[in-house]
Short mmCIF file of C-alpha atoms and ligand atoms in Angstrom, two decimals:
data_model
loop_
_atom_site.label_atom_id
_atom_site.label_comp_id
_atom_site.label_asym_id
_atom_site.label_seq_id
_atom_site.Cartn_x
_atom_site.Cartn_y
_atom_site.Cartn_z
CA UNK A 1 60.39 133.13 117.18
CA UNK A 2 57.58 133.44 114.81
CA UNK A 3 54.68 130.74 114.56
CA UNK A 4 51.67 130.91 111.89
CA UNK A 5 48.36 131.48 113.18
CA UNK A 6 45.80 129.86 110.43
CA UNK A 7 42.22 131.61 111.54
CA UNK A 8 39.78 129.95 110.70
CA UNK A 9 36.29 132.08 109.86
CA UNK A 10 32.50 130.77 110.58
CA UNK A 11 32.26 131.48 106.34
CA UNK A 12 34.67 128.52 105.69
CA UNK A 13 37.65 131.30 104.82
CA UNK A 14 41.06 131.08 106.57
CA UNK A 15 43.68 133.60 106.69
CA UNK A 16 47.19 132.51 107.83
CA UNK A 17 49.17 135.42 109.91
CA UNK A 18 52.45 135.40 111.28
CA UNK A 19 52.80 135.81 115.28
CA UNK A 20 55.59 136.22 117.59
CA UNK A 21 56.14 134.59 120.47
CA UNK A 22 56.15 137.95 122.99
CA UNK A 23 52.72 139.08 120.78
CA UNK A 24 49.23 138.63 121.50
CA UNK A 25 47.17 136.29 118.34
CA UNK A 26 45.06 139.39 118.30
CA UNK A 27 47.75 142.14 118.24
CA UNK A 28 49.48 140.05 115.73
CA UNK A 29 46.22 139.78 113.86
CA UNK A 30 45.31 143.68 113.67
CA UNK A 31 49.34 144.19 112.71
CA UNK A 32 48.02 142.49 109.21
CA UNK A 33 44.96 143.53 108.75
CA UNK A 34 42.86 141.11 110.13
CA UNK A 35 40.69 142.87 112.83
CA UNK A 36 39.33 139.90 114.77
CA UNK A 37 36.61 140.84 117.65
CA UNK A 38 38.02 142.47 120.41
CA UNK A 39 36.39 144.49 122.88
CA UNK A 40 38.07 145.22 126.63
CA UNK A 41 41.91 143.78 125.30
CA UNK A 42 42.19 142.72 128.83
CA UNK A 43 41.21 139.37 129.69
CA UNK A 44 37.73 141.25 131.28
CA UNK A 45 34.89 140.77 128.73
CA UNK A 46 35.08 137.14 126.66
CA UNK A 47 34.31 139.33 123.48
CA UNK A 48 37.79 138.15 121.38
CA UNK A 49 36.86 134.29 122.88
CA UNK A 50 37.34 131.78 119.84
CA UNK A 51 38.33 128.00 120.02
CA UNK A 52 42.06 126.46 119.34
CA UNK A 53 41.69 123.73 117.28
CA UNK A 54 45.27 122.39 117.51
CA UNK A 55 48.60 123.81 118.80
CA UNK A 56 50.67 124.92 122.12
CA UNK A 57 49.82 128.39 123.24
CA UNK A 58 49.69 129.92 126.91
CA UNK A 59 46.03 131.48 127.73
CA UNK A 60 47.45 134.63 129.74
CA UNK A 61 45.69 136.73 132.46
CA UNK A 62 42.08 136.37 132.17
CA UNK A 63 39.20 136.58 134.85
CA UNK A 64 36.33 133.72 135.05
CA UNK A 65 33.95 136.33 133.28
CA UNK A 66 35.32 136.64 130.61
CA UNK A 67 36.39 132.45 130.38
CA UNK A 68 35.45 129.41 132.36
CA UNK A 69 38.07 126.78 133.36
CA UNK A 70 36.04 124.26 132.29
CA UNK A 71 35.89 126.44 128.66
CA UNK A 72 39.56 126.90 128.90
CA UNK A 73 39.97 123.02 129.05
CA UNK A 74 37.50 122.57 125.88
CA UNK A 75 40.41 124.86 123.70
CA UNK A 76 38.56 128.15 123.94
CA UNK A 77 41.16 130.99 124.26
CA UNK A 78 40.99 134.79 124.52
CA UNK A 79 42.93 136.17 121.71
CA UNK A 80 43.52 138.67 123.13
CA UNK A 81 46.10 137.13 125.86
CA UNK A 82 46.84 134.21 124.02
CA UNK A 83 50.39 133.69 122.89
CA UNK A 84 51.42 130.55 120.91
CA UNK A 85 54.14 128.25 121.20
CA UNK A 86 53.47 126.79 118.00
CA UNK A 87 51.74 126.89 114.78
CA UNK A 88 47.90 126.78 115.94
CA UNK A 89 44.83 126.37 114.46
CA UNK A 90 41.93 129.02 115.90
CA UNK A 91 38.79 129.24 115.11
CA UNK A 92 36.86 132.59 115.19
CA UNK A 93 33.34 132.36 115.43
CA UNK A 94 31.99 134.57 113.14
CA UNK A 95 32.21 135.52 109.14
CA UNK A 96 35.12 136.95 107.48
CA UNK A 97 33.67 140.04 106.15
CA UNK A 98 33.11 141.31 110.16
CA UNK A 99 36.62 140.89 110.22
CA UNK A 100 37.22 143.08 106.76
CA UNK A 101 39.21 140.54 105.24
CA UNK A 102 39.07 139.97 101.41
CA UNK A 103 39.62 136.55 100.34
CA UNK A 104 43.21 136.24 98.89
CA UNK A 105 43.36 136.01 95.29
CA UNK A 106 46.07 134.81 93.03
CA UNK A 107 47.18 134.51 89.53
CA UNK A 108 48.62 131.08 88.63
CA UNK A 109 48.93 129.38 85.63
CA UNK A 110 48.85 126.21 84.43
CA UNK A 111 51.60 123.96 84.24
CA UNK A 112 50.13 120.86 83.19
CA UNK A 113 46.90 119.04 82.42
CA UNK A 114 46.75 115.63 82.05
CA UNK A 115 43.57 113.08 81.37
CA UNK A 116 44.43 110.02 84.35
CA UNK A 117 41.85 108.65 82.82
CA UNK A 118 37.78 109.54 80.63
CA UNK A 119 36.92 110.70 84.01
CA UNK A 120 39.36 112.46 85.54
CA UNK A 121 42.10 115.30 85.12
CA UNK A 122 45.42 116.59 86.93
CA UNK A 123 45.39 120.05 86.62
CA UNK A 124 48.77 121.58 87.88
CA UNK A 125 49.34 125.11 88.29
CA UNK A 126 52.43 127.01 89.16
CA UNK A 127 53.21 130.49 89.83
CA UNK A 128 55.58 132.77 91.84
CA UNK A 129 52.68 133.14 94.58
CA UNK A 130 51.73 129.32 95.02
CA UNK A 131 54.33 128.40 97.56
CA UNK A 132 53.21 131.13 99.73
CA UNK A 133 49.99 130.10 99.63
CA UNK A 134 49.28 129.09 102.69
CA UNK A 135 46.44 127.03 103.49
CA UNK A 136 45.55 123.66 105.45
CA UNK A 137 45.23 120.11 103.94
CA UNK A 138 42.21 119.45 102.77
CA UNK A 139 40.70 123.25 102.31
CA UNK A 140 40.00 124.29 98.90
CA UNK A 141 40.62 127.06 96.56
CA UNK A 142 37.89 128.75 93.99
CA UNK A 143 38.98 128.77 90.81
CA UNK A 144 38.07 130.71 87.54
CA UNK A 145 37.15 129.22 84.61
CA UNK A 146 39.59 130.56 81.82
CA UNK A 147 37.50 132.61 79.50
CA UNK A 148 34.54 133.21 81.54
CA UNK A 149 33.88 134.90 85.37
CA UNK A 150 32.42 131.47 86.79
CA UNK A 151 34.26 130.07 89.20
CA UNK A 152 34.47 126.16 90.37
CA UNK A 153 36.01 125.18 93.90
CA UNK A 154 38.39 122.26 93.82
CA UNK A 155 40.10 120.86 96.17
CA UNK A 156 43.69 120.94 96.70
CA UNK A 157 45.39 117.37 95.89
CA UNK A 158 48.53 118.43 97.23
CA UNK A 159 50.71 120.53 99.14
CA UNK A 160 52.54 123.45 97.55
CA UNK A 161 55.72 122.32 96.02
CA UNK A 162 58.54 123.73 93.95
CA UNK A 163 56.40 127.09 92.83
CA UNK A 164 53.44 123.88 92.25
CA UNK A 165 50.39 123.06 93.22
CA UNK A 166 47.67 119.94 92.26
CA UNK A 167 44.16 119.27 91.67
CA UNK A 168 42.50 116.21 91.10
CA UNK A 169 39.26 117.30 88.97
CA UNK A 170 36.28 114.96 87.56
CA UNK A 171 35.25 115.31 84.13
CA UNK A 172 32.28 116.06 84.33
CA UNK A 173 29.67 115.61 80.92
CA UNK A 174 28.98 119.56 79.14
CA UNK A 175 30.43 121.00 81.96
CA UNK A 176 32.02 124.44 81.87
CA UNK A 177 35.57 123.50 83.95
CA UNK A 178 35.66 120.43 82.50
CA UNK A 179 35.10 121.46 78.51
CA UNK A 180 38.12 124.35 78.96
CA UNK A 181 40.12 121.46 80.87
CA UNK A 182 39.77 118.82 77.72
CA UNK A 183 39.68 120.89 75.00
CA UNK A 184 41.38 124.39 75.27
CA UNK A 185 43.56 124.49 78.26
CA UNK A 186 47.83 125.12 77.17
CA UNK A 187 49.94 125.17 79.29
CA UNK A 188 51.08 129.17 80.75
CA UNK A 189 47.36 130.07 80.71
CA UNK A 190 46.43 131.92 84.07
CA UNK A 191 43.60 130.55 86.37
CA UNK A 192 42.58 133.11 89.20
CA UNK A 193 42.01 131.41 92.33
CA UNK A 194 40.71 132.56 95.37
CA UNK A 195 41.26 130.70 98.72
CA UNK A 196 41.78 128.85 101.12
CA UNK A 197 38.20 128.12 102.03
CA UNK A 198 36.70 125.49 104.24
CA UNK A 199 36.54 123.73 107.77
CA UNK A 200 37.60 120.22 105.83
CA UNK A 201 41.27 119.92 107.01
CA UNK A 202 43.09 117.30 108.86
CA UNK A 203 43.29 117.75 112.50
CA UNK A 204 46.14 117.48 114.86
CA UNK A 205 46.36 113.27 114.44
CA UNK A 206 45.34 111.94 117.92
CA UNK A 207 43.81 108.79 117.48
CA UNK A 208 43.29 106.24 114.60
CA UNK A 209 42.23 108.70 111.71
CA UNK A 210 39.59 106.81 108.80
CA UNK A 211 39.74 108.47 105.48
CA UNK A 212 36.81 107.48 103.38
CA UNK A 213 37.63 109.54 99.70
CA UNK A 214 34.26 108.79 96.50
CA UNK A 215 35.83 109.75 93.04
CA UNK A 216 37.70 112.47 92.71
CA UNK A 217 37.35 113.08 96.52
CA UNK A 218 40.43 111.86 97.25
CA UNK A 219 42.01 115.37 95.97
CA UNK A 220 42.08 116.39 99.74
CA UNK A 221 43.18 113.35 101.23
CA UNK A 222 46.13 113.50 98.90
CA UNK A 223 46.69 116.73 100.45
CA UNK A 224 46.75 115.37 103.78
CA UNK A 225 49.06 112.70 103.22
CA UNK A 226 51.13 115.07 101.64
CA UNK A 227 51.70 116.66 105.15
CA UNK A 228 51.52 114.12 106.87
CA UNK A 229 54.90 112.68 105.32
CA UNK A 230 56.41 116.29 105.56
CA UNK A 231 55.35 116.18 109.38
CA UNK A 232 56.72 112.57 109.60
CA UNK A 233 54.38 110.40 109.68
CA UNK A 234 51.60 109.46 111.91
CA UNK A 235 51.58 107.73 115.87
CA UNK A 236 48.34 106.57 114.90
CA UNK A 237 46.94 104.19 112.03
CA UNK A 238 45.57 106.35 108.97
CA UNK A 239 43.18 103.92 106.38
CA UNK A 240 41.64 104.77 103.21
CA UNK A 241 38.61 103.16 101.52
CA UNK A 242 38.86 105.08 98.17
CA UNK A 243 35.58 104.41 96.35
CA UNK A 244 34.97 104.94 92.79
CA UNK A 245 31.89 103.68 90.13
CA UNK A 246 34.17 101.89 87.36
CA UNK A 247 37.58 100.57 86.89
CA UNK A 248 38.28 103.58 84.65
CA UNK A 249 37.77 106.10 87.96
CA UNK A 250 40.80 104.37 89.84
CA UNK A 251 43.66 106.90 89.35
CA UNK A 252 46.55 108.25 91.77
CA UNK A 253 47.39 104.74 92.79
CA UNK A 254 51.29 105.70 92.01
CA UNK A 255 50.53 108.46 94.63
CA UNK A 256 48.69 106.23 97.20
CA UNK A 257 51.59 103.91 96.64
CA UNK A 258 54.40 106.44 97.54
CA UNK A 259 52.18 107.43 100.85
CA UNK A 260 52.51 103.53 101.84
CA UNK A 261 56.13 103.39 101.59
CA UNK A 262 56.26 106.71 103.11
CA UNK A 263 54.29 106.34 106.13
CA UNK A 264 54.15 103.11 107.91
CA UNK A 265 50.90 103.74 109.50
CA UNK A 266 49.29 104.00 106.21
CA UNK A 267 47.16 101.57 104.62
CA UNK A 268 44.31 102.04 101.89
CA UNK A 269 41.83 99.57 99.53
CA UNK A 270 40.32 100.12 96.71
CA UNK A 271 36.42 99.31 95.65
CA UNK A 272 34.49 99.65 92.49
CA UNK A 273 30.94 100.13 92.58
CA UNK A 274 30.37 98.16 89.10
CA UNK A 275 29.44 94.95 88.94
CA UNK A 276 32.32 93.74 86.14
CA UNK A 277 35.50 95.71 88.27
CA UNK A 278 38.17 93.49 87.87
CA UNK A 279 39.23 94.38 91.73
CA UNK A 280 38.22 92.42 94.37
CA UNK A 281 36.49 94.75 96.49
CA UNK A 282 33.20 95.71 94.92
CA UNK A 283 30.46 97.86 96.07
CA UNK A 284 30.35 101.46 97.77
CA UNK A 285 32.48 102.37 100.65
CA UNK A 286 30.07 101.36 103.53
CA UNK A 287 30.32 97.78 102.57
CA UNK A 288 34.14 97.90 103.19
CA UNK A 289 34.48 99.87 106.66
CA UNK A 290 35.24 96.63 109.17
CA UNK A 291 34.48 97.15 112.86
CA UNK A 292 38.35 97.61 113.62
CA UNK A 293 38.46 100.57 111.41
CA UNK A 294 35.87 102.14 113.59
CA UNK A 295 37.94 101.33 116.47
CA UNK A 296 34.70 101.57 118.91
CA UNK A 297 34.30 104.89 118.34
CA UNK A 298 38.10 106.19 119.17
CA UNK A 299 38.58 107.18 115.65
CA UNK A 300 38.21 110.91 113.47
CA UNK A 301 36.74 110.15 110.43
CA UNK A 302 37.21 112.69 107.72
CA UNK A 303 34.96 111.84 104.25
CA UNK A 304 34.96 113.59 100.87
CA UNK A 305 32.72 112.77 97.99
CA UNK A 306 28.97 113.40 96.68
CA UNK A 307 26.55 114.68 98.55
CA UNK A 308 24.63 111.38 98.73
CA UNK A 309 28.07 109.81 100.17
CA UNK A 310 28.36 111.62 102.34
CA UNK A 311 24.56 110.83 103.65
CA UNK A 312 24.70 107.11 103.16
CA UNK A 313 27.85 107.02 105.64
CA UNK A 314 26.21 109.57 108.13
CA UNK A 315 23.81 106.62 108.04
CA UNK A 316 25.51 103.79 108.06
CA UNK A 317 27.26 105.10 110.90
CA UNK A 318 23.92 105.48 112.92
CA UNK A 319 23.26 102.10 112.09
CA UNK A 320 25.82 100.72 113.39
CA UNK A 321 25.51 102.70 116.45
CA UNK A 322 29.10 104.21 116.06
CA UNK A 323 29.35 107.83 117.22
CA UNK A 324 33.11 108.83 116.29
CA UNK A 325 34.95 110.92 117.87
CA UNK A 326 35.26 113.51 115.43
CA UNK A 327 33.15 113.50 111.37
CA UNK A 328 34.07 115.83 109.45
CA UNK A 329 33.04 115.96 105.89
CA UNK A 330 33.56 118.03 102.42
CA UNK A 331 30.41 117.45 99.83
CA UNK A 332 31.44 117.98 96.27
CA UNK A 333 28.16 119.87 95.42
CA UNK A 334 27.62 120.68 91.66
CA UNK A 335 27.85 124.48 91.45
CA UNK A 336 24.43 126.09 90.99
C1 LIG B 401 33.90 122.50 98.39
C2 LIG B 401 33.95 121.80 97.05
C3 LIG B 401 35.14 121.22 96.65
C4 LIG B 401 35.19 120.55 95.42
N1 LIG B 401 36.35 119.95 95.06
C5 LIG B 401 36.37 119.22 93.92
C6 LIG B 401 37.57 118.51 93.54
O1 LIG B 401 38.61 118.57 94.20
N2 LIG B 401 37.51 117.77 92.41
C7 LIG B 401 36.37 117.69 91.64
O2 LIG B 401 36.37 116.97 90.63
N3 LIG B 401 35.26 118.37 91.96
C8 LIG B 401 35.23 119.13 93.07
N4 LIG B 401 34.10 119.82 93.39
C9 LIG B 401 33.02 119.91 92.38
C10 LIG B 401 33.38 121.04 91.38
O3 LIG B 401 33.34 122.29 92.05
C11 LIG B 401 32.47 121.17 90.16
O4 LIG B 401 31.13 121.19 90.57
C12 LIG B 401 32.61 120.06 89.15
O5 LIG B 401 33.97 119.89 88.82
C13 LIG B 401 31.85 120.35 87.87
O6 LIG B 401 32.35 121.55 87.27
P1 LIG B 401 32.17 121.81 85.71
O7 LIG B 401 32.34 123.27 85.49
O8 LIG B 401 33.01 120.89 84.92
O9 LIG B 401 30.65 121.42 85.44
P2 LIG B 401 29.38 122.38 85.55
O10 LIG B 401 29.34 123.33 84.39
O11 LIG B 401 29.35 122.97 86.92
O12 LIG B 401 28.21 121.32 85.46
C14 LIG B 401 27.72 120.77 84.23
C15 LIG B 401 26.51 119.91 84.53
O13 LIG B 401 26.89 118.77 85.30
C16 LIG B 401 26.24 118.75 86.55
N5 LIG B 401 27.23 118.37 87.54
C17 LIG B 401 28.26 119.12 88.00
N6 LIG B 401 28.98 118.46 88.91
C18 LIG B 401 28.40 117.27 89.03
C19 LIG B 401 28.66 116.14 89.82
N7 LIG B 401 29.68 116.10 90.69
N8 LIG B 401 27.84 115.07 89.69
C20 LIG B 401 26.81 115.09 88.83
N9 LIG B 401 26.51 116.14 88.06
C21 LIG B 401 27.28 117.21 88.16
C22 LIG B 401 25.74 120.18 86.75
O14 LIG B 401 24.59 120.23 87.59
C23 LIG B 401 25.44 120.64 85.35
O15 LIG B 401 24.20 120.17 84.93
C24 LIG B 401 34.03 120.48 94.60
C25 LIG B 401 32.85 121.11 95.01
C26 LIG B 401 32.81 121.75 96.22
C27 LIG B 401 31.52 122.42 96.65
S1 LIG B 402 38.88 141.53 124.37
FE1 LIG B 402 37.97 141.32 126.32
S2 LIG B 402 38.70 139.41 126.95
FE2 LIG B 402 39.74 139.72 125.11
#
């Protein structure tokens, strides 16, 4: 039996690798390429120690140098006994590049592009490589601008599909993505992307999850929920609060839709920071998270949107005294 390993770098880049059951995560990991720390190989040092995010795995032999109990019970592993017994999510605490791994690159091309809306595009792009590409709701990819050796990082706004994959993608005023996006993209031209990146993915669902998405930030969320119906659904209740400036910003509500029929757990809301929205709920996202969405505290809050978003909720949150269990948190920085 063969489970995927996604490691997870302290740069943001993951690589997925393929391990068998009877193999160590860091034999399997050296077999392709990806030479993780290791020092002794026998449970005796603590060099190869990293942290399991999510999965079943058995630790091995190891000695209480090279591992504490009490680490063993946070998730910290030696890779270099571990053997999963599922897919797993590890972390390895340092940067790719110590582990001489070159971020995967791919040509795709694009399928479709499609204005939602003034603000916002659907950029699809397909290719023979795309439904290999492996990578974990919510991550991101880089993408070149056609034309030009710039590169933009978007978010992927779904899982890969049929040879197909989605981004959601603002348009932004003069920009350089968003000028080839409205006015020369055709279909079959190729995009290089580079990817996965980032430490924004959904967790292992433990507890009631809060998704709070600004503008085009719900790309990854879409993502998520994406999996989360190919997983089957959710023990746990999932909301959104998907906040957006002006009426004209609301888009993917067919989407959001499909996720409600599809998971029972699943409930969102919608609120428009202008003053003449013709939907009810009006005002940013902080005004609209009710104590029971908090859930005391017992709740992972993932949160994807402008940098100041993301500060005002960091804030809001200390206000209100609420430490979550788990914040994690994708800025959609303007590329410098
Ligand atoms: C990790 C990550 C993931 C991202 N994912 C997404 C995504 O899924 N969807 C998405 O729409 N964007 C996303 N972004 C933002 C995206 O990378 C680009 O910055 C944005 O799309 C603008 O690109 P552009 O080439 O059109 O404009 P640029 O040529 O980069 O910018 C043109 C001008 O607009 C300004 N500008 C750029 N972006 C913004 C902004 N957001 N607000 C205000 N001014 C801005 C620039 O400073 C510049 O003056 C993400 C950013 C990061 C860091
Ligand atoms: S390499 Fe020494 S404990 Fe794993």
């Amino acid at each position: 039996m063969t489970f995927k390993i996604a490691l997870n770098f302290e740069d943001g880049v993951t690589r997925f690798i393929d391990c068998n059951a009877s193999e160590t995560v860091a034999d399997a990991a050296y077999r392709q390429g990806v030479n993780v720390p290791i020092d002794c190989r026998d449970g005796a040092c603590g060099a190869c120690k990293c942290k399991a995010e999510s999965g079943q795995y058995e630790l091995g032999f190891y000695i209480d140098d090279a591992m504490s109990e009490e680490e063993a019970g946070l998730g910290y592993v030696l890779t270099c006994q571990m053997h999963p017994r599922s897919d797993c999510v590890v972390n390895v605490p340092v940067s790719s590049d110590v582990c001489k791994i070159r971020q995967a690159t791919l040509s795709a091309s694009v399928d479709e592009v499609r204005q939602l809306s003034p603000s916002t595009i659907s950029l699809v792009l397909q290719g023979p490589g795309i439904d290999k590409l492996a990578f974990l709701p919510g991550q991101y990819a880089n993408l070149e601008v056609p034309g030009t050796t710039r590169t933009r990082a978007y978010s992927f706004s779904s899982m890969p599909a049929e040879g197909k994959v989605a981004f959601l993608i603002r348009n932004v005023p003069d920009g350089l993505m968003s000028g080839y996006l409205t006015e020369r993209a055709r279909p079959g031209d190729t995009i290089r992307l580079a990817g996965p990146i980032g430490s924004f993915y959904l967790r292992d669902v433990a507890r009631p999850v809060l998704m709070l998405a600004g503008g085009t930030g719900l790309a990854p969320f879409l993502a998520m929920l994406d999996k989360l119906v190919a997983q089957g659904g959710s023990a746990h209740p999932v909301h959104l609060i998907y906040g957006v400036n002006t009426d004209a910003d609301v888009v993917a509500l067919d989407r959001l839709d499909a996720f409600k029929a599809a998971l029972p757990n699943f409930s969102y809301e919608v609120c428009v920071v202008a003053d003449d929205s013709a939907w009810p709920k009006k005002g940013y996202v902080t005004a609209h998270i009710e104590p029971a969405h908090l859930n005391g505290g017992e709740v992972d809050i993932y949160l994807c949107g402008p940098p100041p978003m993301v500060e005002a909720v960091a804030h809001d949150l200390r206000e209100r005294q609420i430490e979550p269990k788990s914040f994690h948190y994708e800025k959609f920085a303007a590329s410098v």
